[in-house]
Coordinates of C-alpha atoms in Angstrom, one line a residue:
X20 CA -44.6 38.8 -21.7
X21 CA -42.3 41.8 -21.2
X22 CA -41.8 43.6 -17.9
X23 CA -43.7 46.7 -17.1
X24 CA -41.1 49.2 -15.9
X25 CA -42.6 51.4 -13.2
X26 CA -41.3 54.6 -11.5
X27 CA -42.7 55.4 -8.1
X28 CA -42.8 59.1 -7.1
X29 CA -43.6 59.5 -3.4
X30 CA -42.7 56.6 -1.1
X31 CA -45.2 57.3 1.6
X32 CA -47.6 54.8 3.0
X33 CA -49.3 54.2 -0.4
X34 CA -46.1 54.0 -2.3
X35 CA -44.5 51.7 0.3
X36 CA -47.5 49.4 0.3
X37 CA -47.5 49.2 -3.5
X38 CA -43.8 48.2 -3.4
X39 CA -44.6 45.6 -0.8
X40 CA -47.5 44.3 -2.8
X41 CA -45.5 43.9 -6.0
X42 CA -42.8 42.0 -4.1
X43 CA -45.3 39.8 -2.2
X44 CA -47.7 38.9 -5.1
X45 CA -44.8 38.3 -7.5
X46 CA -44.7 34.9 -5.8
X47 CA -47.5 33.0 -7.5
X48 CA -48.3 31.1 -4.2
X49 CA -49.4 34.4 -2.6
X50 CA -53.0 35.0 -3.8
X51 CA -55.0 36.0 -0.7
X52 CA -56.0 39.6 -0.9
X53 CA -55.1 40.0 -4.6
X54 CA -58.1 41.4 -6.5
X55 CA -57.2 40.5 -10.1
X56 CA -54.6 37.8 -10.9
X57 CA -54.2 39.1 -14.5
X58 CA -54.9 42.6 -16.0
X59 CA -54.3 43.1 -19.7
X60 CA -52.5 39.8 -19.6
X61 CA -50.0 40.9 -17.0
X62 CA -49.5 39.3 -13.5
X63 CA -48.0 41.2 -10.6
X64 CA -44.7 39.6 -11.3
X65 CA -44.7 41.5 -14.6
X66 CA -44.1 44.8 -12.7
X67 CA -40.5 45.8 -12.3
X68 CA -39.9 48.9 -10.2
X69 CA -37.0 50.7 -11.9
X70 CA -36.8 54.0 -10.0
X71 CA -38.2 55.7 -6.9
X72 CA -38.2 59.4 -5.9
X73 CA -39.1 61.3 -2.7
X74 CA -38.2 64.6 -1.1
X75 CA -38.1 63.4 2.5
X76 CA -34.5 63.6 3.7
X77 CA -35.0 60.5 5.9
X78 CA -35.8 58.5 2.7
X79 CA -33.5 59.9 0.0
X80 CA -30.4 57.8 -0.5
X81 CA -31.8 54.6 1.2
X82 CA -32.7 51.5 -0.7
X83 CA -36.4 51.4 -1.8
X84 CA -36.8 48.0 0.0
X85 CA -35.6 49.5 3.3
X86 CA -37.9 52.6 3.0
X87 CA -40.9 50.4 2.1
X88 CA -40.3 48.0 4.9
X89 CA -39.8 50.8 7.5
X90 CA -43.1 52.4 6.5
X91 CA -45.9 52.8 9.0
X92 CA -47.9 50.6 6.6
X93 CA -45.7 47.6 7.1
X94 CA -47.2 44.3 5.9
X95 CA -44.4 42.5 4.2
X96 CA -40.6 42.4 4.3
X97 CA -39.4 43.5 0.9
X98 CA -36.5 41.7 -0.6
X99 CA -33.6 44.0 -1.1
X100 CA -33.0 45.3 -4.6
X101 CA -30.9 47.7 -6.5
X102 CA -33.3 50.7 -6.6
X103 CA -32.3 53.6 -4.3
X104 CA -34.7 56.4 -3.5
X105 CA -33.6 59.5 -5.4
X106 CA -34.5 63.1 -4.7
X107 CA -37.6 64.5 -6.4
X108 CA -38.7 68.1 -7.0
X109 CA -40.8 70.5 -4.9
X110 CA -42.2 73.4 -6.8
X111 CA -44.8 74.2 -4.2
X112 CA -43.2 76.6 -1.7
X113 CA -44.8 75.1 1.5
X114 CA -42.8 71.9 0.9
X115 CA -39.6 73.1 -0.7
X116 CA -38.0 74.6 2.4
X117 CA -37.8 71.3 4.3
X118 CA -37.1 68.9 1.5
X119 CA -34.2 67.2 -0.2
X120 CA -34.7 68.1 -3.9
X121 CA -33.0 68.5 -7.2
X122 CA -33.7 70.7 -10.2
X123 CA -36.4 69.8 -12.6
X124 CA -33.8 69.1 -15.3
X125 CA -31.8 66.8 -13.0
X126 CA -35.0 64.9 -12.0
X127 CA -35.9 64.6 -15.7
X128 CA -32.6 63.0 -16.5
X129 CA -32.8 60.6 -13.6
X130 CA -36.3 59.5 -14.6
X131 CA -35.5 59.2 -18.3
X132 CA -32.4 57.1 -17.5
X133 CA -34.6 54.6 -15.7
X134 CA -36.7 54.2 -18.9
X135 CA -40.1 53.7 -17.2
X136 CA -43.2 52.5 -19.0
X137 CA -45.5 53.9 -16.3
X138 CA -44.9 56.7 -13.7
X139 CA -47.0 56.6 -10.5
X140 CA -47.5 60.0 -8.9
X141 CA -48.1 59.2 -5.2
X142 CA -47.0 62.5 -3.7
X143 CA -49.0 64.4 -1.1
X144 CA -52.1 66.5 -1.9
X145 CA -51.6 70.2 -2.4
X146 CA -48.5 69.9 -4.6
X147 CA -50.3 70.8 -7.8
X148 CA -47.4 72.5 -9.6
X149 CA -45.1 69.7 -8.7
X150 CA -47.6 67.1 -10.0
X151 CA -47.9 68.9 -13.2
X152 CA -44.2 69.1 -13.7
X153 CA -43.9 65.3 -13.0
X154 CA -46.5 64.7 -15.6
X155 CA -44.6 66.8 -18.2
X156 CA -41.4 64.9 -17.5
X157 CA -43.2 61.6 -17.9
X158 CA -44.6 62.7 -21.2
X159 CA -41.2 63.7 -22.5
X160 CA -39.8 60.4 -21.3
X161 CA -42.5 58.6 -23.3
X162 CA -44.1 57.0 -20.2
X163 CA -47.7 56.7 -19.1
X164 CA -48.6 58.8 -16.1
X165 CA -50.9 57.9 -13.2
X166 CA -52.0 60.8 -11.0
X167 CA -53.2 59.5 -7.6
X168 CA -53.5 63.1 -6.2
X169 CA -56.4 65.6 -6.5
X170 CA -54.3 67.9 -8.7
X171 CA -56.0 68.4 -12.0
X172 CA -53.7 66.6 -14.4
X173 CA -56.0 64.2 -16.3
X174 CA -58.5 67.1 -16.3
X175 CA -56.0 69.5 -18.0
X176 CA -54.6 70.3 -21.4
X177 CA -52.0 67.7 -20.8
X178 CA -54.5 65.0 -21.6
X179 CA -54.4 66.0 -25.3
X180 CA -50.6 65.9 -25.4
X181 CA -50.5 62.4 -23.9
X182 CA -53.2 61.3 -26.4
X183 CA -51.2 62.6 -29.3
X184 CA -48.3 60.4 -28.2
X185 CA -50.7 57.5 -27.6
X186 CA -49.8 57.4 -23.9
X187 CA -52.1 56.7 -21.0
X188 CA -52.8 59.7 -18.7
X189 CA -54.8 58.4 -15.7
X190 CA -56.4 60.4 -12.9
X191 CA -57.4 62.3 -10.9
X192 CA -57.5 61.4 -7.2
X193 CA -57.2 57.6 -6.7
X194 CA -60.4 55.7 -5.7
X195 CA -59.4 53.1 -3.2
X196 CA -60.6 49.5 -3.4
X197 CA -62.8 49.6 -0.3
X198 CA -62.2 53.1 1.1
X199 CA -64.6 55.7 2.3
X200 CA -65.7 57.0 -1.1
X201 CA -66.0 53.5 -2.8
X202 CA -68.0 52.2 0.1
X203 CA -70.3 55.2 0.1
X204 CA -70.8 55.0 -3.7
X205 CA -71.6 51.3 -3.4
X206 CA -74.2 51.7 -0.6
X207 CA -76.0 54.5 -2.5
X208 CA -76.0 52.3 -5.7
X209 CA -77.4 49.4 -3.7
X210 CA -80.1 51.4 -2.1
X211 CA -81.2 52.9 -5.4
X212 CA -81.2 49.4 -7.0
X213 CA -83.4 48.1 -4.2
X214 CA -86.0 50.8 -4.8
X215 CA -85.1 52.9 -1.7
X216 CA -85.2 56.7 -2.2
X217 CA -82.1 58.2 -0.7
X218 CA -82.7 61.7 0.8
X219 CA -79.5 62.6 2.7
X220 CA -76.1 61.1 3.5
X221 CA -72.8 62.2 5.0
X222 CA -69.3 60.6 5.3
X223 CA -66.8 62.0 7.8
X224 CA -63.3 60.6 7.6
X225 CA -60.6 60.7 10.4
X226 CA -57.1 59.5 9.6
X227 CA -53.6 59.5 10.9
X228 CA -51.5 59.4 7.7
X229 CA -49.4 62.3 6.4
X230 CA -51.9 62.6 3.5
X231 CA -54.7 63.2 6.0
X232 CA -52.5 65.8 7.8
X233 CA -52.0 67.7 4.5
X234 CA -55.7 67.5 3.8
X235 CA -56.4 69.7 6.9
X236 CA -55.3 72.6 4.8
X237 CA -58.6 74.4 4.1
X238 CA -58.1 74.7 0.3
X239 CA -57.2 71.0 -0.1
X240 CA -60.0 69.9 2.3
X241 CA -62.6 71.7 0.3
X242 CA -61.2 70.5 -3.1
X243 CA -61.3 66.9 -2.0
X244 CA -64.7 67.3 -0.4
X245 CA -66.1 68.6 -3.7
X246 CA -64.6 65.7 -5.6
X247 CA -65.9 63.1 -3.2
X248 CA -69.4 64.6 -2.9
X249 CA -69.7 64.9 -6.7
X250 CA -68.5 61.3 -7.2
X251 CA -71.0 59.9 -4.6
X252 CA -73.9 62.0 -6.2
X253 CA -73.5 60.1 -9.5
X254 CA -74.9 56.9 -8.0
X255 CA -78.5 58.1 -7.8
X256 CA -80.6 59.2 -10.8
X257 CA -81.8 62.2 -8.8
X258 CA -80.3 64.9 -6.5
X259 CA -80.0 64.3 -2.8
X260 CA -78.2 66.1 0.0
X261 CA -74.7 64.7 0.6
X262 CA -71.5 65.8 2.2
X263 CA -68.3 63.7 2.2
X264 CA -64.8 64.6 3.3
X265 CA -61.9 64.4 5.8
X266 CA -62.7 66.1 9.0
X267 CA -59.8 65.5 11.4
X268 CA -56.2 64.3 11.6
X269 CA -55.4 62.0 14.5
X270 CA -51.7 61.0 14.6
X271 CA -52.0 57.8 16.5
X272 CA -54.2 56.3 13.8
X273 CA -51.2 56.0 11.6
X274 CA -52.1 54.5 8.2
X275 CA -55.6 53.8 9.5
X276 CA -58.7 55.7 8.6
X277 CA -62.1 55.7 10.3
X278 CA -65.1 56.7 8.1
X279 CA -68.4 57.5 9.7
X280 CA -71.5 57.3 7.6
X281 CA -75.1 58.4 8.1
X282 CA -77.6 57.7 5.4
X283 CA -81.3 58.5 5.5
X284 CA -83.8 57.1 2.9
X285 CA -87.5 56.5 2.3
X286 CA -89.0 53.1 1.7
X287 CA -92.5 51.8 1.2
X288 CA -95.2 54.4 2.2
X289 CA -92.3 56.7 3.2
X290 CA -91.1 54.5 6.0
X291 CA -87.6 55.7 7.1
X292 CA -84.6 53.6 6.6
X293 CA -81.5 55.0 8.3
X294 CA -78.0 53.6 8.4
X295 CA -75.4 54.8 11.0
X296 CA -72.1 52.9 10.8
X297 CA -68.3 53.0 11.0
X298 CA -65.7 51.6 8.6
X299 CA -62.1 51.3 9.5
X300 CA -59.5 50.7 6.8
X301 CA -55.8 51.2 6.0
X302 CA -55.0 53.9 3.4
X303 CA -52.0 52.2 1.9
X304 CA -53.5 48.7 1.6
X305 CA -56.7 50.2 0.2
X306 CA -54.8 51.8 -2.6
X307 CA -52.6 48.8 -3.4
X308 CA -54.9 46.6 -5.5
X309 CA -56.1 49.6 -7.6
X310 CA -52.6 50.8 -8.3
X311 CA -51.5 47.3 -9.2
X312 CA -54.5 47.1 -11.7
X313 CA -54.0 50.6 -13.1
X314 CA -50.2 50.1 -13.6
X315 CA -50.8 46.9 -15.6
X316 CA -53.7 48.3 -17.6
X317 CA -51.6 51.3 -18.6
X318 CA -49.4 49.0 -20.6
X319 CA -52.3 47.4 -22.5
X320 CA -52.4 47.4 -26.3
X321 CA -55.3 48.7 -28.3
X322 CA -57.4 51.9 -28.7
X323 CA -55.6 54.3 -26.3
X324 CA -58.7 56.5 -25.9
X325 CA -60.9 53.6 -24.8
X326 CA -58.1 52.3 -22.5
X327 CA -57.8 55.7 -20.8
X328 CA -61.5 56.1 -20.3
X329 CA -61.8 52.6 -18.8
X330 CA -58.9 53.1 -16.4
X331 CA -60.0 56.6 -15.3
X332 CA -63.6 55.6 -14.6
X333 CA -62.5 52.6 -12.6
X334 CA -59.6 54.0 -10.6
X335 CA -60.3 57.6 -9.8
X336 CA -62.8 59.9 -8.0
X337 CA -62.5 62.7 -10.5
X338 CA -61.9 61.4 -14.0
X339 CA -62.6 63.6 -17.0
X340 CA -65.5 61.3 -17.9
X341 CA -67.4 60.1 -14.8
X342 CA -69.3 56.9 -14.4
X343 CA -71.2 55.0 -11.7
X344 CA -69.1 52.6 -9.7
X345 CA -70.8 49.4 -11.0
X346 CA -70.6 50.5 -14.7
X347 CA -66.9 51.6 -14.3
X348 CA -65.9 48.3 -12.8
X349 CA -67.8 46.3 -15.5
X350 CA -66.1 48.3 -18.2
X351 CA -62.7 47.7 -16.7
X352 CA -63.1 44.0 -16.3
X353 CA -64.5 43.6 -19.8
X354 CA -61.5 45.4 -21.3
X355 CA -58.6 44.1 -19.2
X356 CA -59.5 41.0 -17.2

């Protein structure tokens, strides 16, 4: 089966972990930790990273293998390759003044020259104009676009334009494999299934990644809180009080994230059932399996509308058409695995 040519935009912890994962799981002997061996008929070895972009001057000009291996999320020594990290664009003013960038037209040429099938947008939250421009360039290049950020890309007029070209547009805001939101959704779903009536819940996240630092901006924090809370609320057939979001940046946590949960529910005769627990995960690794699945599914053949709906529901917190976590996973597996 032909390779899936992938362009990675943003080589932070998530991007670096994805690169490490592609290299590691391309060896068929390495299977521990890999969620799905095949998606749409493709194995991890089917993915070929053909270009990478960033605006961090410490990364631009270096080999992608070196940048990935030097990441704070270091799990695997990547074999050296020919891909060099090229400069991206920064249309959002708060990032442009300290970045190594090129013009939108120069970026478009560099992306098109690499001939990607799938473009992964893994840049920081808050760069909405930049994300939109990246999506437009991917569309022009005839590539599928995966928006892992909270920017409203899949939930915009661009969706119709991708559909017209029969290209996948996936997003918005990546739902990690076993991150704070996925775990919260799963617990609410399980309590409802067991006949417990959920009344209140909260999820407070503390992390040390650059993404968490960016989320401390009040606008971004409230945007992501709204997306997470809405996504969690889907899991019950009734309304309940819920708050979910990032509350603090702590630099020494690095790629790690601590999620604190409190859930109050009512059982038989109104007996209280309360959970109070902590989950510690790694942002980069938590995104790896989902990105690996989405990148492969984006190359699937068939009804593009159904493919997009299945990918979006499975892999994102704020898809255009929302679904419960269990239903979304079943739909993805049925279509691609």
